[in-house]
Coordinates of C-alpha atoms and ligand atoms in Angstrom, one line a residue:
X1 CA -22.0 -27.3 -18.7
X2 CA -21.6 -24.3 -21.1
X3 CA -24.4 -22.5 -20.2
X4 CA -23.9 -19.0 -18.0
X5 CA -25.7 -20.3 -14.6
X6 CA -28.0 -17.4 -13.0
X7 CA -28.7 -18.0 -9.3
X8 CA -31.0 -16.3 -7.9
X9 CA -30.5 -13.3 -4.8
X10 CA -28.3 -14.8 -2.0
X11 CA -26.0 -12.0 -1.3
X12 CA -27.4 -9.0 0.4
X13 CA -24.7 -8.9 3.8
X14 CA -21.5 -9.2 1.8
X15 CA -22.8 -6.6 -0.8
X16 CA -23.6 -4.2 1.5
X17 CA -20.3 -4.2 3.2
X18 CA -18.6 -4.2 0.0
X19 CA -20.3 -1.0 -1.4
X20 CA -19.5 0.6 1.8
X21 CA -15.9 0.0 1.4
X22 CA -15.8 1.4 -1.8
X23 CA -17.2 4.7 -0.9
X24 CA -14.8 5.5 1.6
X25 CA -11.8 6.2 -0.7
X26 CA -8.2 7.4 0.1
X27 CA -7.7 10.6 -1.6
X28 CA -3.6 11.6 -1.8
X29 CA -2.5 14.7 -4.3
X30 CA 1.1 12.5 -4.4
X31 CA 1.2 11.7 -8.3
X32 CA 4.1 10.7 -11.3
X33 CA 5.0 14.1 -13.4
X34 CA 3.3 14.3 -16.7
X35 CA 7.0 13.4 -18.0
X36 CA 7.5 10.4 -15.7
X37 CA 3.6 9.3 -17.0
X38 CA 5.1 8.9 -20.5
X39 CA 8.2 7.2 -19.9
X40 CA 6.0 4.2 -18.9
X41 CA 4.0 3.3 -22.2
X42 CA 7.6 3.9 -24.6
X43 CA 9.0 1.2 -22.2
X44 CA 5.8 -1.1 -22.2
X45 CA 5.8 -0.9 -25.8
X46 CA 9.4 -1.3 -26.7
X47 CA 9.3 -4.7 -24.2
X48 CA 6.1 -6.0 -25.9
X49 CA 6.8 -5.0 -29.7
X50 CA 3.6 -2.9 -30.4
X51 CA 5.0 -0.8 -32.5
X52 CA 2.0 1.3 -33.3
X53 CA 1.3 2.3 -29.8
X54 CA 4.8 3.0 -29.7
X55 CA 4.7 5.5 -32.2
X56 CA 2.1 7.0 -30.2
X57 CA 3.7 6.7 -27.0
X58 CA 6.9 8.8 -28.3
X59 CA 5.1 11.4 -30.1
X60 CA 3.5 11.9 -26.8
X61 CA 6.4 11.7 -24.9
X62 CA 8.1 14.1 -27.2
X63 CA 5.1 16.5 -26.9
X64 CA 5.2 16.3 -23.0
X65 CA 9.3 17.6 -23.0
X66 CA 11.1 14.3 -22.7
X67 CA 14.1 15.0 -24.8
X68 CA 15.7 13.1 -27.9
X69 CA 18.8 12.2 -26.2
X70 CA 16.3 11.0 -22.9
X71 CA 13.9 9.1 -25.5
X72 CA 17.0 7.4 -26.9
X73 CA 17.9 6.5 -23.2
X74 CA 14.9 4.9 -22.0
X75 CA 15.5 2.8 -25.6
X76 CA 19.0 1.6 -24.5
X77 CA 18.2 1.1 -21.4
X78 CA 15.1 -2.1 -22.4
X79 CA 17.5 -3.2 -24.4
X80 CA 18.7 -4.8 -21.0
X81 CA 15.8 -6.2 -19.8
X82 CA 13.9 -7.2 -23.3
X83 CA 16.6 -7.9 -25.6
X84 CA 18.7 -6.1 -28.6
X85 CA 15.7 -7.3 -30.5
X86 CA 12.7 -5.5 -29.1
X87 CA 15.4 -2.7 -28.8
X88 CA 16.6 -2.2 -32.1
X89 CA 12.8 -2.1 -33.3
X90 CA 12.3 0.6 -31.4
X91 CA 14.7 2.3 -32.3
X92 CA 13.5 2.4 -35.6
X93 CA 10.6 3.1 -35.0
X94 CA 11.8 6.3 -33.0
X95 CA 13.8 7.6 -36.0
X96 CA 10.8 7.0 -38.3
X97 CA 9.1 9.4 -35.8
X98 CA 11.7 11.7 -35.4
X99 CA 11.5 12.1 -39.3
X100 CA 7.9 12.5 -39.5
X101 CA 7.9 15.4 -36.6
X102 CA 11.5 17.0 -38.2
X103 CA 8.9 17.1 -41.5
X104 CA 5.9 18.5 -39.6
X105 CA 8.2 21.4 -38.5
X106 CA 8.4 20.1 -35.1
X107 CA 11.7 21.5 -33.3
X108 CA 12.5 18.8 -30.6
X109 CA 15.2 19.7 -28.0
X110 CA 18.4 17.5 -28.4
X111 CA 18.8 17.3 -24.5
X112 CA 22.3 16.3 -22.8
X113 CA 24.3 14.1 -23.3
X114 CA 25.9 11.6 -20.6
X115 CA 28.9 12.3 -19.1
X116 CA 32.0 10.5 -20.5
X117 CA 33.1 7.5 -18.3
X118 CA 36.5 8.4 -16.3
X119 CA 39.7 6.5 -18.4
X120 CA 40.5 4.9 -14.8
X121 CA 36.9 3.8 -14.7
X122 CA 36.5 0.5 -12.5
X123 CA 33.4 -0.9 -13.4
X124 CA 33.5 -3.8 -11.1
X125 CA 33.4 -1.6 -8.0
X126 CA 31.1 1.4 -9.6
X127 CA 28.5 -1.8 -10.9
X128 CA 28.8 -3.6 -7.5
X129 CA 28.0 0.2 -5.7
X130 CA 25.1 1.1 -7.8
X131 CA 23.4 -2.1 -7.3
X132 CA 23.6 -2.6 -3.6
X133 CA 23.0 1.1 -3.5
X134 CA 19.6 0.2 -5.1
X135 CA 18.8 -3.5 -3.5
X136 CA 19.4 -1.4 -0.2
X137 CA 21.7 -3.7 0.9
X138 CA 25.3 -5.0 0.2
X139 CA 24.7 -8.5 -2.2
X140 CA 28.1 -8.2 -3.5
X141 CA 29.3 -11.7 -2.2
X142 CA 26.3 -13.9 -3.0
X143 CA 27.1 -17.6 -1.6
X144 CA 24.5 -19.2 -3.7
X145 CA 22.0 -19.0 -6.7
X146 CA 22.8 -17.9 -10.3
X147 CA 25.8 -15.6 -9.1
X148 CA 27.7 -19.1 -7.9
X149 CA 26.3 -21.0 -10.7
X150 CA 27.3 -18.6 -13.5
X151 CA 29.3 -16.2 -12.2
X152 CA 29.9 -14.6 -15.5
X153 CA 26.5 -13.7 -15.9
X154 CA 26.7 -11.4 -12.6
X155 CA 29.8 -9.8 -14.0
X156 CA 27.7 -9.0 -17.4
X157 CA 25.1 -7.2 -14.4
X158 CA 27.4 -5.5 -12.6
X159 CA 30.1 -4.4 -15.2
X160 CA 28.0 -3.9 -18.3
X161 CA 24.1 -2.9 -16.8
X162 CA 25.0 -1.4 -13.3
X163 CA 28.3 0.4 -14.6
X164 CA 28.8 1.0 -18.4
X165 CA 24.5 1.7 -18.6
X166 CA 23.9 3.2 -15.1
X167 CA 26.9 5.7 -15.3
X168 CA 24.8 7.5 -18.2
X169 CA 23.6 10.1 -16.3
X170 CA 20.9 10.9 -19.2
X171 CA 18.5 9.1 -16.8
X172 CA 18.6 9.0 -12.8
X173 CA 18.2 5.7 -11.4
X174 CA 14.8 6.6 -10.1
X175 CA 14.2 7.5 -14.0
X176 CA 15.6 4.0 -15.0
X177 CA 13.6 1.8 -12.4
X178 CA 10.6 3.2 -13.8
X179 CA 11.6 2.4 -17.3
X180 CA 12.2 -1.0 -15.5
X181 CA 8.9 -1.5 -14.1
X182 CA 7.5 -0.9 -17.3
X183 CA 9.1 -3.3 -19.6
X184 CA 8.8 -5.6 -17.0
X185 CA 4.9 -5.4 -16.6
X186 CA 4.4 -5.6 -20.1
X187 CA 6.1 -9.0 -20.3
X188 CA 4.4 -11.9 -19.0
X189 CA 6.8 -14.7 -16.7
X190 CA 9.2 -12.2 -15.6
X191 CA 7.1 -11.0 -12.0
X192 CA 9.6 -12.3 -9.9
X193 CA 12.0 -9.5 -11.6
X194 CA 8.7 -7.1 -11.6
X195 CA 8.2 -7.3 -7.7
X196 CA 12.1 -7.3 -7.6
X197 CA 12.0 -3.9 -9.3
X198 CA 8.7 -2.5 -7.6
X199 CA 10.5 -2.9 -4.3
X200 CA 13.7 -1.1 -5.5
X201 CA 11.5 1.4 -7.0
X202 CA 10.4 2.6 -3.4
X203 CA 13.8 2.4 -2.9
X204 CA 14.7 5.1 -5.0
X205 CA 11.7 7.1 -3.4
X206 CA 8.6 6.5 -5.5
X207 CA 5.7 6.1 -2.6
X208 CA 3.0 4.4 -2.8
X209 CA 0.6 6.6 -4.4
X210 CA 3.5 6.9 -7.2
X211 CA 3.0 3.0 -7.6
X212 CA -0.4 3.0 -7.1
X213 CA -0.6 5.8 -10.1
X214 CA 2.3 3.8 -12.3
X215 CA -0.6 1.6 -12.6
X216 CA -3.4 3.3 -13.1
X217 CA -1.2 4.3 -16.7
X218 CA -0.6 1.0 -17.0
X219 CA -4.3 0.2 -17.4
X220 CA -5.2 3.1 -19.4
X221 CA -2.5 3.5 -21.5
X222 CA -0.9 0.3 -22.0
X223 CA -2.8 -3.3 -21.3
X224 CA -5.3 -4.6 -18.6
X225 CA -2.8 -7.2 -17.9
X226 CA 0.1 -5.4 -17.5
X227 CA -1.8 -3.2 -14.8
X228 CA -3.5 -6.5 -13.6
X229 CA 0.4 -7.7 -13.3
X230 CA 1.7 -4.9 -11.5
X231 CA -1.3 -4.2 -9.0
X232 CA -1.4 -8.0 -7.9
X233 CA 2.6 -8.0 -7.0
X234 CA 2.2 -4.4 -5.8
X235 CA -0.2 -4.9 -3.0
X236 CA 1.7 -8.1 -2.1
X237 CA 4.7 -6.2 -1.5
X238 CA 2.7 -3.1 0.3
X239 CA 0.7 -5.9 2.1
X240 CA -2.7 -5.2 1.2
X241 CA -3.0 -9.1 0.9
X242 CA -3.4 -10.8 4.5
X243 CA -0.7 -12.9 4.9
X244 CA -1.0 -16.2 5.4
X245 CA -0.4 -16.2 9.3
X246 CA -1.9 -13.1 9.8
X247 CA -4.1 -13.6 13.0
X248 CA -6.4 -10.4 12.8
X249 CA -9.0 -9.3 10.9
X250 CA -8.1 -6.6 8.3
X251 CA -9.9 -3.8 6.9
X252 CA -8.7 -3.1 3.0
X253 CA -9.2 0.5 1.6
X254 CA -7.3 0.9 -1.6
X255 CA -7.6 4.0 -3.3
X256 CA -9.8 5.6 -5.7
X257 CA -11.6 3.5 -8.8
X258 CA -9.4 3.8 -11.8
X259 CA -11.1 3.8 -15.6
X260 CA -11.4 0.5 -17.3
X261 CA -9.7 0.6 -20.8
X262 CA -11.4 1.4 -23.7
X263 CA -9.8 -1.6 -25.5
X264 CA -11.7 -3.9 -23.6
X265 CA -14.9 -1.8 -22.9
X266 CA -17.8 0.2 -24.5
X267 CA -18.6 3.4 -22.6
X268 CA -17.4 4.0 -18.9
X269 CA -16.6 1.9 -17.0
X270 CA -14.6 1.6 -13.5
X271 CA -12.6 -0.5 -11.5
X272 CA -12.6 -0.1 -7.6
X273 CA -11.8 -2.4 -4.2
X274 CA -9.3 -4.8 -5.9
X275 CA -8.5 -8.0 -3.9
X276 CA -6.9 -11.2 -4.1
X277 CA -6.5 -14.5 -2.0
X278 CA -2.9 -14.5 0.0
X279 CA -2.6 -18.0 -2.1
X280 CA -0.5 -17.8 -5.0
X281 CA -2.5 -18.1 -8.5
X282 CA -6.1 -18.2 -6.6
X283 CA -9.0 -15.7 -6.5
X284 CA -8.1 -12.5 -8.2
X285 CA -11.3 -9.8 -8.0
X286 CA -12.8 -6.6 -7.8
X287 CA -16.0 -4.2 -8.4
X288 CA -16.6 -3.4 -11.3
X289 CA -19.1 -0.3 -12.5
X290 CA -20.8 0.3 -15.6
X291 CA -22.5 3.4 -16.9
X292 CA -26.1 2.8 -18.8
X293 CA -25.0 1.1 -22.3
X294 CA -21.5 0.6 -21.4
X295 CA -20.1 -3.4 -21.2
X296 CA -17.3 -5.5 -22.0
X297 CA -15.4 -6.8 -24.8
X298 CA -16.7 -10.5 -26.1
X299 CA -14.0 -12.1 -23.7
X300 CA -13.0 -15.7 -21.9
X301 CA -11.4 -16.6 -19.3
X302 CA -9.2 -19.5 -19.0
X303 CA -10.7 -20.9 -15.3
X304 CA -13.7 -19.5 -15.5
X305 CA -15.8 -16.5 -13.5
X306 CA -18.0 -15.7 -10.9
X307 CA -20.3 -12.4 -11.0
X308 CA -22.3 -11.0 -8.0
X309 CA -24.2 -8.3 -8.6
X310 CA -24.7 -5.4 -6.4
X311 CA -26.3 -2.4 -7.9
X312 CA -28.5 -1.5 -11.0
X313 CA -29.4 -4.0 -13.8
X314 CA -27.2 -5.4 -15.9
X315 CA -27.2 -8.2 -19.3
X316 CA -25.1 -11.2 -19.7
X317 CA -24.8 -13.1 -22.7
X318 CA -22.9 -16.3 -24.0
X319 CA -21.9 -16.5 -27.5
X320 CA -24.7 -18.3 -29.5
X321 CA -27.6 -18.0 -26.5
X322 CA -30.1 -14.9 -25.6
X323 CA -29.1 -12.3 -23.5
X324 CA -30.3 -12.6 -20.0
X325 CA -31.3 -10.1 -17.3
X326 CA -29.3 -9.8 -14.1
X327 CA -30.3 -7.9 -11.1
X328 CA -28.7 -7.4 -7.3
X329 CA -28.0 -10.3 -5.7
X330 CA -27.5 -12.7 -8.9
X331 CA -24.9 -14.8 -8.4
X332 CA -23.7 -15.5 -12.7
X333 CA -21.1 -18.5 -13.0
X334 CA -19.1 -18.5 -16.6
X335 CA -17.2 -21.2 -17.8
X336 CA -13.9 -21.8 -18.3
X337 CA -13.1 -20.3 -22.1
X338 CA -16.5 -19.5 -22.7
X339 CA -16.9 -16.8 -25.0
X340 CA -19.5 -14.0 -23.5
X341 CA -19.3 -10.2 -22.2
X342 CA -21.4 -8.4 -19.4
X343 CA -22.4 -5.0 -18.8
X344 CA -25.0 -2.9 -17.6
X345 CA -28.7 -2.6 -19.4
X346 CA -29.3 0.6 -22.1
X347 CA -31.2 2.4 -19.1
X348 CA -29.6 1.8 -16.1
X349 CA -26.2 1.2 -14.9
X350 CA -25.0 -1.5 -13.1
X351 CA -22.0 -3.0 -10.4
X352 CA -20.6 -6.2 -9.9
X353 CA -18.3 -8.1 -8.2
X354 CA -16.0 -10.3 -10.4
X355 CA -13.9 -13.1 -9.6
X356 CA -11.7 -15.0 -11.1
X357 CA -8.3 -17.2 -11.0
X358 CA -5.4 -16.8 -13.3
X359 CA -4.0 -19.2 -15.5
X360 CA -0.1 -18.6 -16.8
X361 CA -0.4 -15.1 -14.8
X362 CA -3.6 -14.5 -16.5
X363 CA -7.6 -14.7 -15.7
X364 CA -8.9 -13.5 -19.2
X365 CA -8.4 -13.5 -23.3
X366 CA -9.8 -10.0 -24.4
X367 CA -11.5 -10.3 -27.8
X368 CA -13.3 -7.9 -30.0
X369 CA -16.1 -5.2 -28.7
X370 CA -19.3 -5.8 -28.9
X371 CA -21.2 -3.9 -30.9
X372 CA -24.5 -1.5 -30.7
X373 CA -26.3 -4.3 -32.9
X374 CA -25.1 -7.2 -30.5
X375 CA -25.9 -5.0 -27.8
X376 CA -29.3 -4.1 -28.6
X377 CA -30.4 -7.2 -29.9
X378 CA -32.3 -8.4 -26.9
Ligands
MN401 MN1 -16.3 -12.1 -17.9

């Protein structure tokens, strides 16, 4: 069956308590600096290799008063959780940029530099400090896992990342988890590490309108699927999902609606009342509202979709077929890796809920946007 299926208005309860959930939003003046903002996208980008929206992402930096010497920090420091490869690219890429500003006339501050390590330095017991200090919690004898299996591995963490990198005090360590956090959202397979990190981010004192924010930049500065990564091991940590013994009914009212990315969608477009099953790789969803004219990428996703929508009037279409009319209440099923977007009509917007369940940590391909022509061409 390739076809989108449009059923017809079945929905009316659930819709109504869902809009009503959305309209009652947590407001919280608790935000990231405009400096902490930019650290995230130079890590993201140094983890992932996109160079150009690195480039981007340091001249921004740069222009926002994060220092050369703090810039060449954050650099080091994903060199330890993405590789001397992804590294040492950007890197380069930061002394191409660095040239190009120097040209422009742009006088960037040099900033400190760390502190020279002590000659009695003893890395073992500064390493094994710093990262209990940051677990919360003293995991210096480990009686199992990787630390017994390869116990030189450990060693390389505590001597080499918690001591000879942590002790350069170019960064705080509330600085370097948030570097962390980054590179680690912008990889895929490495959430146990992310939710690892997310914890001992609040550890450090970011709350959880920090987080909440870290990925709000996420989505509109770096990739839906890093913020999609992020939000989805966020609220399982902060509990937002039931649990799976949870006896009592919950009420879930997170935050305010945060703006879709342009890479992925025409016009304006917002994301609001997030939620996902409490069973590992199941239902991942959300509402999602659309100005008049504004819609999707051409997209897929790998297990398929469900649409319900709740407001306005809105067009679907699949690759290859017409483009067909949905109104409140349709229920629209898209198969698994079917190529198609959604959106809302050129005169009116429109809501839906979308849901979806990932497939390798992910519930969609994002392909290119679809244009005015496509659009209009009903
Ligand atoms: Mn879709």
């Amino acid at each position: 069956m390739k076809t989108i299926k449009r059923i017809l208005p079945v929905w009316v309860i659930a819709v109504i308590c869902m809009t009503s959930i959305s309209k009652t939003l947590a407001e919280t003046n608790e935000t990231l600096s405009a400096r902490q903002e930019k650290i995230i996208p130079i890590g993201a980008f140094t983890a992932s290799g996109n160079i150009p929206k690195l480039e981007t992402a340091l001249n921004e930096g740069m222009d926002a008063g994060l220092t050369i010497n703090e810039i060449k920090e954050i650099l080091i420091h994903t060199y330890a959780y993405a590789g001397f490869p992804r590294a040492l690219n950007g890197i380069d890429a930061y002394m191409a940029v660095l040239d190009q500003r120097k040209e422009q006339g742009i006088n960037d501050k040099a900033g400190k530099e760390a502190t020279p390590v002590p000659a009695d330095f003893d890395k073992n017991a500064y390493g094994h400090k710093v990262r209990n200090s940051l677990v919360g919690r003293d995991i210096s004898k480990r009686t199992s896992g990787y630390p017994v299996f390869t116990p030189i591995i450990d060693q390389f963490l505590v001597e080499h990342l918690f001591a000879d990198i942590f002790y350069r005090d170019i960064l705080n360590h509330q600085e370097r988890e948030l570097v962390t956090i980054s590179i680690l959202a912008a990889m895929s397979g490495t959430e146990p590490q992310l939710k690892a990190h997310l914890r001992i981010s609040m550890n450090m004192g970011f709350s959880k309108a920090q987080l909440d924010h870290f990925v709000v930049v996420l989505r509109q500065e770096v990739s839906v699927e890093s913020a999609e990564r992020a939000s989805v091991i966020l609220n399982d940590l902060l509990g937002i999902n039931p649990s799976v013994d949870q006896k009592s009914v919950k009420v879930i009212r997170n935050g305010k609606p945060t703006k879709a990315s342009e890479d992925y969608f025409t016009g304006n477009v917002t994301v609001e009342s997030r939620f996902s099953s409490e069973i590992p790789d199941s239902y991942h969803g959300g509402i999602v509202n659309f100005e008049a004219g504004a819609r999707t990428a051409w997209h897929a996703h790998p297990l398929g979709q469900t649409l319900i929508v709740i407001s306005g009037r809105g067009l679907v279409q699949s690759e290859g077929e017409a483009i067909q009319e949905i109104v409140p209440g349709d229920v629209v099923w898209i198969p698994a890796n079917e190529r198609h977007w959604h959106g809302a009509a050129p005169n009116s917007p429109m809501s839906h809920v979308a849901i979806s369940a990932p497939s390798n940590g992910s519930t969609v391909e994002w392909m290119e946007h679809v244009d005015d022509e496509q659009y209009m061409n009903k």
